[in-house]
PDB file of C-alpha atoms in Angstrom:
ATOM      1  CA  ASP A  27       0.088  -0.036   0.160  1.00 97.00           C
ATOM      2  CA  ILE A  28       1.032   3.617  -0.500  1.00 98.00           C
ATOM      3  CA  GLN A  29       1.616   5.492   2.491  1.00 98.00           C
ATOM      4  CA  MET A  30       0.640   9.047   2.630  1.00 98.00           C
ATOM      5  CA  THR A  31       2.083  11.303   5.215  1.00 98.00           C
ATOM      6  CA  GLN A  32       0.887  14.947   5.925  1.00 98.00           C
ATOM      7  CA  SER A  33       2.674  17.599   8.028  1.00 98.00           C
ATOM      8  CA  PRO A  34       2.106  19.394  10.044  1.00 97.00           C
ATOM      9  CA  SER A  35      -0.554  17.399  11.785  1.00 98.00           C
ATOM     10  CA  SER A  36      -2.074  20.680  13.226  1.00 97.00           C
ATOM     11  CA  LEU A  37      -1.338  24.436  12.540  1.00 96.00           C
ATOM     12  CA  SER A  38      -2.412  27.512  14.180  1.00 96.00           C
ATOM     13  CA  ALA A  39      -2.856  30.545  11.772  1.00 96.00           C
ATOM     14  CA  SER A  40      -4.341  33.879  11.550  1.00 96.00           C
ATOM     15  CA  VAL A  41      -6.636  35.387   9.107  1.00 96.00           C
ATOM     16  CA  GLY A  42      -4.583  36.590   6.190  1.00 96.00           C
ATOM     17  CA  ASP A  43      -1.750  34.258   6.649  1.00 97.00           C
ATOM     18  CA  ARG A  44      -0.310  32.223   3.845  1.00 97.00           C
ATOM     19  CA  VAL A  45      -0.338  28.489   4.830  1.00 97.00           C
ATOM     20  CA  THR A  46       1.389  25.672   3.349  1.00 98.00           C
ATOM     21  CA  ILE A  47       0.307  21.855   4.036  1.00 98.00           C
ATOM     22  CA  THR A  48       2.896  19.206   2.568  1.00 98.00           C
ATOM     23  CA  CYS A  49       2.104  15.450   1.609  1.00 98.00           C
ATOM     24  CA  ARG A  50       4.490  12.918   0.944  1.00 98.00           C
ATOM     25  CA  ALA A  51       3.877   9.720  -0.674  1.00 98.00           C
ATOM     26  CA  SER A  52       6.014   6.465   0.159  1.00 98.00           C
ATOM     27  CA  GLN A  53       6.455   5.799  -3.826  1.00 98.00           C
ATOM     28  CA  SER A  54       5.803   7.852  -6.866  1.00 98.00           C
ATOM     29  CA  ILE A  55       2.221   8.440  -7.599  1.00 97.00           C
ATOM     30  CA  SER A  56       2.800  10.863 -10.717  1.00 96.00           C
ATOM     31  CA  SER A  57       0.136  13.536 -10.458  1.00 96.00           C
ATOM     32  CA  TYR A  58      -2.454  11.449  -9.018  1.00 97.00           C
ATOM     33  CA  LEU A  59      -2.712  13.683  -5.942  1.00 98.00           C
ATOM     34  CA  ASN A  60      -6.070  15.070  -4.328  1.00 98.00           C
ATOM     35  CA  TRP A  61      -6.699  17.535  -1.687  1.00 98.00           C
ATOM     36  CA  TYR A  62      -9.977  17.587   0.706  1.00 98.00           C
ATOM     37  CA  GLN A  63     -11.420  19.909   3.101  1.00 98.00           C
ATOM     38  CA  GLN A  64     -13.555  18.803   6.089  1.00 98.00           C
ATOM     39  CA  LYS A  65     -15.273  20.432   8.432  1.00 98.00           C
ATOM     40  CA  PRO A  66     -16.966  19.067  11.632  1.00 96.00           C
ATOM     41  CA  GLY A  67     -19.961  16.739  10.868  1.00 96.00           C
ATOM     42  CA  LYS A  68     -19.569  17.289   7.189  1.00 98.00           C
ATOM     43  CA  ALA A  69     -18.413  15.331   4.236  1.00 98.00           C
ATOM     44  CA  PRO A  70     -15.219  16.034   2.838  1.00 98.00           C
ATOM     45  CA  LYS A  71     -15.046  18.378  -0.312  1.00 98.00           C
ATOM     46  CA  ILE A  72     -12.671  18.265  -2.847  1.00 98.00           C
ATOM     47  CA  LEU A  73     -10.696  21.188  -3.357  1.00 98.00           C
ATOM     48  CA  ILE A  74      -7.845  20.299  -5.759  1.00 98.00           C
ATOM     49  CA  TYR A  75      -7.547  17.177  -7.982  1.00 97.00           C
ATOM     50  CA  ALA A  76      -4.695  15.921 -10.167  1.00 97.00           C
ATOM     51  CA  THR A  77      -2.406  17.883  -8.074  1.00 98.00           C
ATOM     52  CA  SER A  78      -3.199  21.459  -9.218  1.00 98.00           C
ATOM     53  CA  SER A  79      -6.579  21.394 -10.867  1.00 97.00           C
ATOM     54  CA  LEU A  80      -8.716  23.728  -9.005  1.00 98.00           C
ATOM     55  CA  GLN A  81     -12.498  22.073  -8.241  1.00 97.00           C
ATOM     56  CA  GLY A  82     -15.288  24.370  -9.485  1.00 95.00           C
ATOM     57  CA  GLY A  83     -16.369  26.932  -7.003  1.00 97.00           C
ATOM     58  CA  VAL A  84     -13.130  26.717  -4.979  1.00 98.00           C
ATOM     59  CA  PRO A  85     -11.810  30.090  -4.353  1.00 97.00           C
ATOM     60  CA  SER A  86      -8.709  30.804  -6.205  1.00 98.00           C
ATOM     61  CA  ARG A  87      -6.667  31.253  -2.970  1.00 98.00           C
ATOM     62  CA  PHE A  88      -6.177  27.788  -2.762  1.00 98.00           C
ATOM     63  CA  SER A  89      -3.618  25.936  -5.046  1.00 98.00           C
ATOM     64  CA  GLY A  90      -1.834  22.538  -5.334  1.00 98.00           C
ATOM     65  CA  SER A  91       1.790  21.580  -6.811  1.00 98.00           C
ATOM     66  CA  GLY A  92       4.146  19.098  -6.683  1.00 97.00           C
ATOM     67  CA  SER A  93       4.756  15.517  -8.716  1.00 93.00           C
ATOM     68  CA  GLY A  94       6.104  12.220  -7.999  1.00 96.00           C
ATOM     69  CA  THR A  95       6.320  11.767  -4.027  1.00 98.00           C
ATOM     70  CA  ASP A  96       6.229  15.394  -2.792  1.00 98.00           C
ATOM     71  CA  PHE A  97       2.990  17.638  -2.823  1.00 98.00           C
ATOM     72  CA  THR A  98       2.040  21.110  -1.248  1.00 98.00           C
ATOM     73  CA  LEU A  99      -1.321  22.521  -0.711  1.00 98.00           C
ATOM     74  CA  THR A 100      -1.160  26.286  -0.306  1.00 98.00           C
ATOM     75  CA  ILE A 101      -3.745  28.837   0.738  1.00 98.00           C
ATOM     76  CA  SER A 102      -2.860  32.282   0.059  1.00 96.00           C
ATOM     77  CA  SER A 103      -4.431  34.324   2.268  1.00 96.00           C
ATOM     78  CA  LEU A 104      -6.343  32.469   5.198  1.00 97.00           C
ATOM     79  CA  GLN A 105     -10.218  33.354   5.333  1.00 96.00           C
ATOM     80  CA  PRO A 106     -12.489  32.773   8.500  1.00 95.00           C
ATOM     81  CA  GLU A 107     -14.088  29.836   6.653  1.00 96.00           C
ATOM     82  CA  ASP A 108     -10.836  28.067   5.866  1.00 97.00           C
ATOM     83  CA  PHE A 109     -10.307  26.956   9.301  1.00 93.00           C
ATOM     84  CA  ALA A 110     -10.879  23.010   8.972  1.00 97.00           C
ATOM     85  CA  THR A 111      -9.133  19.547   8.640  1.00 98.00           C
ATOM     86  CA  TYR A 112      -7.223  19.018   5.418  1.00 98.00           C
ATOM     87  CA  TYR A 113      -6.634  15.656   3.756  1.00 98.00           C
ATOM     88  CA  CYS A 114      -4.556  14.646   0.687  1.00 98.00           C
ATOM     89  CA  GLN A 115      -5.350  11.384  -0.894  1.00 98.00           C
ATOM     90  CA  GLN A 116      -3.512   9.458  -3.679  1.00 98.00           C
ATOM     91  CA  SER A 117      -5.785   8.068  -6.528  1.00 97.00           C
ATOM     92  CA  TYR A 118      -2.869   6.296  -8.171  1.00 97.00           C
ATOM     93  CA  SER A 119      -3.383   2.912  -7.235  1.00 96.00           C
ATOM     94  CA  THR A 120      -6.012   0.892  -4.758  1.00 96.00           C
ATOM     95  CA  PRO A 121      -5.894   1.086  -1.970  1.00 97.00           C
ATOM     96  CA  TYR A 122      -6.854   4.690  -2.346  1.00 97.00           C
ATOM     97  CA  THR A 123      -5.071   6.166   0.858  1.00 98.00           C
ATOM     98  CA  PHE A 124      -5.357   9.222   2.584  1.00 98.00           C
ATOM     99  CA  GLY A 125      -3.046  11.314   4.577  1.00 98.00           C
ATOM    100  CA  GLN A 126      -3.580  11.530   8.780  1.00 98.00           C
ATOM    101  CA  GLY A 127      -5.082  14.991   8.253  1.00 98.00           C
ATOM    102  CA  THR A 128      -3.854  18.461   9.169  1.00 98.00           C
ATOM    103  CA  ASN A 129      -5.964  20.508  11.387  1.00 98.00           C
ATOM    104  CA  LEU A 130      -5.927  24.113  10.838  1.00 97.00           C
ATOM    105  CA  GLU A 131      -7.045  26.086  13.632  1.00 96.00           C
ATOM    106  CA  ILE A 132      -7.189  29.802  14.295  1.00 88.00           C
ATOM    107  CA  LYS A 133      -4.431  31.715  16.155  1.00 87.00           C
TER     108      LYS A 133
ATOM    109  CA  GLN B  15     -27.266  17.928 -10.138  1.00 95.00           C
ATOM    110  CA  VAL B  16     -25.573  15.077  -8.911  1.00 97.00           C
ATOM    111  CA  GLN B  17     -26.825  13.743  -5.431  1.00 98.00           C
ATOM    112  CA  LEU B  18     -25.970  10.877  -3.518  1.00 98.00           C
ATOM    113  CA  VAL B  19     -28.285  10.109  -0.606  1.00 98.00           C
ATOM    114  CA  GLN B  20     -27.484   7.513   2.078  1.00 98.00           C
ATOM    115  CA  SER B  21     -29.489   5.599   4.277  1.00 98.00           C
ATOM    116  CA  GLY B  22     -30.007   6.482   8.111  1.00 98.00           C
ATOM    117  CA  ALA B  23     -27.725   5.651  11.295  1.00 98.00           C
ATOM    118  CA  GLU B  24     -27.691   2.035  12.284  1.00 98.00           C
ATOM    119  CA  VAL B  25     -27.013   0.719  15.791  1.00 98.00           C
ATOM    120  CA  LYS B  26     -25.602  -3.334  15.565  1.00 98.00           C
ATOM    121  CA  LYS B  27     -24.232  -5.679  17.916  1.00 98.00           C
ATOM    122  CA  PRO B  28     -20.801  -7.062  17.661  1.00 98.00           C
ATOM    123  CA  GLY B  29     -20.979  -9.993  15.064  1.00 98.00           C
ATOM    124  CA  ALA B  30     -24.098  -8.507  13.115  1.00 98.00           C
ATOM    125  CA  SER B  31     -24.073  -7.260   9.769  1.00 98.00           C
ATOM    126  CA  VAL B  32     -25.127  -3.770   8.449  1.00 98.00           C
ATOM    127  CA  LYS B  33     -26.212  -2.811   4.860  1.00 98.00           C
ATOM    128  CA  VAL B  34     -25.942   0.763   3.984  1.00 98.00           C
ATOM    129  CA  SER B  35     -27.481   2.320   0.781  1.00 98.00           C
ATOM    130  CA  CYS B  36     -26.545   4.969  -1.475  1.00 98.00           C
ATOM    131  CA  LYS B  37     -29.240   6.235  -4.060  1.00 98.00           C
ATOM    132  CA  THR B  38     -27.893   8.356  -6.873  1.00 98.00           C
ATOM    133  CA  SER B  39     -29.390  10.899  -9.024  1.00 98.00           C
ATOM    134  CA  GLY B  40     -28.411  13.670 -11.600  1.00 97.00           C
ATOM    135  CA  TYR B  41     -26.149  11.258 -14.029  1.00 97.00           C
ATOM    136  CA  THR B  42     -26.078   8.284 -15.660  1.00 97.00           C
ATOM    137  CA  PHE B  43     -25.456   5.557 -12.904  1.00 97.00           C
ATOM    138  CA  THR B  44     -23.686   3.082 -14.852  1.00 96.00           C
ATOM    139  CA  ASN B  45     -21.043   5.667 -16.154  1.00 96.00           C
ATOM    140  CA  TYR B  46     -19.266   6.147 -12.949  1.00 96.00           C
ATOM    141  CA  TYR B  47     -17.673   3.826 -10.352  1.00 96.00           C
ATOM    142  CA  MET B  48     -18.778   4.457  -6.890  1.00 97.00           C
ATOM    143  CA  HIS B  49     -16.527   4.116  -3.758  1.00 98.00           C
ATOM    144  CA  TRP B  50     -16.839   3.815  -0.261  1.00 98.00           C
ATOM    145  CA  VAL B  51     -15.234   5.624   2.499  1.00 98.00           C
ATOM    146  CA  ARG B  52     -15.365   5.447   6.180  1.00 98.00           C
ATOM    147  CA  GLN B  53     -14.179   7.632   9.048  1.00 98.00           C
ATOM    148  CA  ALA B  54     -14.219   6.438  12.783  1.00 98.00           C
ATOM    149  CA  PRO B  55     -14.930   8.879  15.389  1.00 97.00           C
ATOM    150  CA  GLY B  56     -12.194  11.740  15.658  1.00 96.00           C
ATOM    151  CA  GLN B  57     -10.018   9.855  12.992  1.00 97.00           C
ATOM    152  CA  GLY B  58      -8.994  10.141   9.416  1.00 98.00           C
ATOM    153  CA  LEU B  59     -10.492   8.924   6.139  1.00 98.00           C
ATOM    154  CA  GLU B  60     -10.092   5.298   5.118  1.00 98.00           C
ATOM    155  CA  TRP B  61     -10.975   3.697   1.854  1.00 98.00           C
ATOM    156  CA  VAL B  62     -13.126   0.661   1.834  1.00 98.00           C
ATOM    157  CA  GLY B  63     -13.753  -0.403  -1.717  1.00 98.00           C
ATOM    158  CA  ILE B  64     -15.257   0.294  -5.293  1.00 97.00           C
ATOM    159  CA  ILE B  65     -17.983  -0.933  -7.345  1.00 97.00           C
ATOM    160  CA  ASN B  66     -18.291  -0.828 -11.286  1.00 96.00           C
ATOM    161  CA  PRO B  67     -22.260   0.131 -11.361  1.00 96.00           C
ATOM    162  CA  SER B  68     -22.320  -1.048 -15.013  1.00 95.00           C
ATOM    163  CA  GLY B  69     -20.942  -4.810 -14.687  1.00 95.00           C
ATOM    164  CA  GLY B  70     -21.160  -4.977 -10.904  1.00 97.00           C
ATOM    165  CA  SER B  71     -17.356  -5.784 -10.437  1.00 97.00           C
ATOM    166  CA  THR B  72     -15.889  -4.814  -7.156  1.00 97.00           C
ATOM    167  CA  SER B  73     -12.367  -4.304  -5.484  1.00 97.00           C
ATOM    168  CA  TYR B  74     -11.997  -4.102  -1.701  1.00 98.00           C
ATOM    169  CA  ALA B  75      -9.294  -2.959   0.419  1.00 98.00           C
ATOM    170  CA  GLN B  76      -7.509  -6.024   1.827  1.00 97.00           C
ATOM    171  CA  LYS B  77      -8.545  -5.100   5.337  1.00 96.00           C
ATOM    172  CA  PHE B  78     -12.021  -5.734   4.372  1.00 97.00           C
ATOM    173  CA  GLN B  79     -11.709  -8.536   2.416  1.00 96.00           C
ATOM    174  CA  GLY B  80     -14.230 -11.538   3.323  1.00 97.00           C
ATOM    175  CA  ARG B  81     -16.349  -9.214   5.311  1.00 98.00           C
ATOM    176  CA  VAL B  82     -17.545  -6.363   2.888  1.00 98.00           C
ATOM    177  CA  THR B  83     -19.806  -6.713  -0.109  1.00 98.00           C
ATOM    178  CA  MET B  84     -20.739  -4.041  -2.629  1.00 98.00           C
ATOM    179  CA  THR B  85     -23.734  -4.388  -4.872  1.00 98.00           C
ATOM    180  CA  ARG B  86     -25.790  -2.124  -7.021  1.00 98.00           C
ATOM    181  CA  ASP B  87     -29.265  -2.079  -8.408  1.00 98.00           C
ATOM    182  CA  LYS B  88     -29.705  -0.479 -11.657  1.00 98.00           C
ATOM    183  CA  SER B  89     -33.166  -0.022 -11.884  1.00 98.00           C
ATOM    184  CA  THR B  90     -33.076   2.284  -8.700  1.00 98.00           C
ATOM    185  CA  SER B  91     -29.686   3.632  -9.459  1.00 98.00           C
ATOM    186  CA  THR B  92     -28.579   2.620  -5.785  1.00 98.00           C
ATOM    187  CA  VAL B  93     -25.282   1.087  -4.456  1.00 98.00           C
ATOM    188  CA  TYR B  94     -25.261  -0.991  -1.351  1.00 98.00           C
ATOM    189  CA  MET B  95     -22.313  -1.678   1.155  1.00 98.00           C
ATOM    190  CA  GLU B  96     -22.658  -4.586   3.579  1.00 98.00           C
ATOM    191  CA  LEU B  97     -20.019  -5.192   6.315  1.00 98.00           C
ATOM    192  CA  SER B  98     -20.472  -8.438   8.387  1.00 98.00           C
ATOM    193  CA  SER B  99     -18.971  -9.819  11.398  1.00 98.00           C
ATOM    194  CA  LEU B 100     -19.046  -6.036  12.853  1.00 98.00           C
ATOM    195  CA  ARG B 101     -16.897  -5.412  15.946  1.00 98.00           C
ATOM    196  CA  SER B 102     -16.458  -2.172  17.952  1.00 98.00           C
ATOM    197  CA  GLU B 103     -13.606  -0.921  15.528  1.00 98.00           C
ATOM    198  CA  ASP B 104     -16.051  -0.679  12.700  1.00 98.00           C
ATOM    199  CA  THR B 105     -17.962   1.991  14.537  1.00 98.00           C
ATOM    200  CA  ALA B 106     -17.599   4.943  11.853  1.00 98.00           C
ATOM    201  CA  VAL B 107     -19.241   7.186   9.402  1.00 98.00           C
ATOM    202  CA  TYR B 108     -19.545   5.463   6.016  1.00 98.00           C
ATOM    203  CA  TYR B 109     -19.755   7.449   2.957  1.00 98.00           C
ATOM    204  CA  CYS B 110     -20.282   6.753  -0.727  1.00 98.00           C
ATOM    205  CA  ALA B 111     -18.224   8.930  -3.104  1.00 98.00           C
ATOM    206  CA  ARG B 112     -18.001   9.225  -6.708  1.00 97.00           C
ATOM    207  CA  GLY B 113     -15.189  10.273  -9.083  1.00 88.00           C
ATOM    208  CA  GLY B 114     -15.214  13.033 -11.433  1.00 86.00           C
ATOM    209  CA  GLY B 115     -14.464  11.002 -14.278  1.00 86.00           C
ATOM    210  CA  GLY B 116     -15.747   7.411 -14.911  1.00 82.00           C
ATOM    211  CA  THR B 117     -13.155   5.295 -13.342  1.00 86.00           C
ATOM    212  CA  SER B 118     -11.511   8.082 -11.406  1.00 91.00           C
ATOM    213  CA  ALA B 119     -10.731   7.939  -7.714  1.00 93.00           C
ATOM    214  CA  ASP B 120     -10.727  11.798  -7.087  1.00 96.00           C
ATOM    215  CA  PHE B 121     -13.920  12.189  -5.142  1.00 97.00           C
ATOM    216  CA  HIS B 122     -15.968  14.881  -6.467  1.00 97.00           C
ATOM    217  CA  TYR B 123     -19.326  13.885  -4.913  1.00 97.00           C
ATOM    218  CA  TRP B 124     -20.034  12.615  -1.285  1.00 98.00           C
ATOM    219  CA  GLY B 125     -22.939  11.159   0.223  1.00 98.00           C
ATOM    220  CA  GLN B 126     -23.783  12.710   3.443  1.00 98.00           C
ATOM    221  CA  GLY B 127     -22.809   9.661   5.459  1.00 98.00           C
ATOM    222  CA  THR B 128     -24.307   7.149   7.515  1.00 98.00           C
ATOM    223  CA  LEU B 129     -23.183   6.410  11.003  1.00 98.00           C
ATOM    224  CA  VAL B 130     -22.782   2.906  11.953  1.00 98.00           C
ATOM    225  CA  THR B 131     -22.760   2.267  15.706  1.00 98.00           C
ATOM    226  CA  VAL B 132     -21.322  -1.285  16.911  1.00 98.00           C
ATOM    227  CA  SER B 133     -22.003  -1.773  20.703  1.00 97.00           C
ATOM    228  CA  SER B 134     -23.322  -4.386  22.817  1.00 95.00           C
TER     229      SER B 134
END
């Protein structure tokens, strides 16, 4: 199985900050990397797919980059509604594994 | 618009089975694979398996092999996930999730989730 490791596991930041979350795969997954946002009691919501494609309706302050084994999600200027948990996920091969999550909290 | 509507919460005893449904609408049912993902309380996301609604073929995570069965009903555009020999560690919210493309595993659409509680 491909292991996905996110860092940090938790992060405190302020409105307006630039934030970067990283995700590392245990083997190359090409560009088959997706990012999700999850708020308490809700289903995850896809933000970025195929490493850098922004899902429709997602604000442009979210961006993704990387390839192979190392990937990043960047939020250019945090907004109050961005405080949530973020997951990366590889869609390269089954089982389709997720990172452990990054809990983004208000400082 | 694409909608995935899941069945309601379940409470089961250890050793029992549970069957969760996911009724779809807003797209051609047989054109998109459906996945199941679960999330234990306070934990991360775990992929359970996938079904091709067209032919009914399935693939399951090794962890669930022998205990999980995914089926579909083309007449009602509904997919089902049955998990047997339940144990307390199976307590989780179970989601159905559909990819953006036919066979893709980037989950653009999610059901609302079904909480399955396993308790004696």
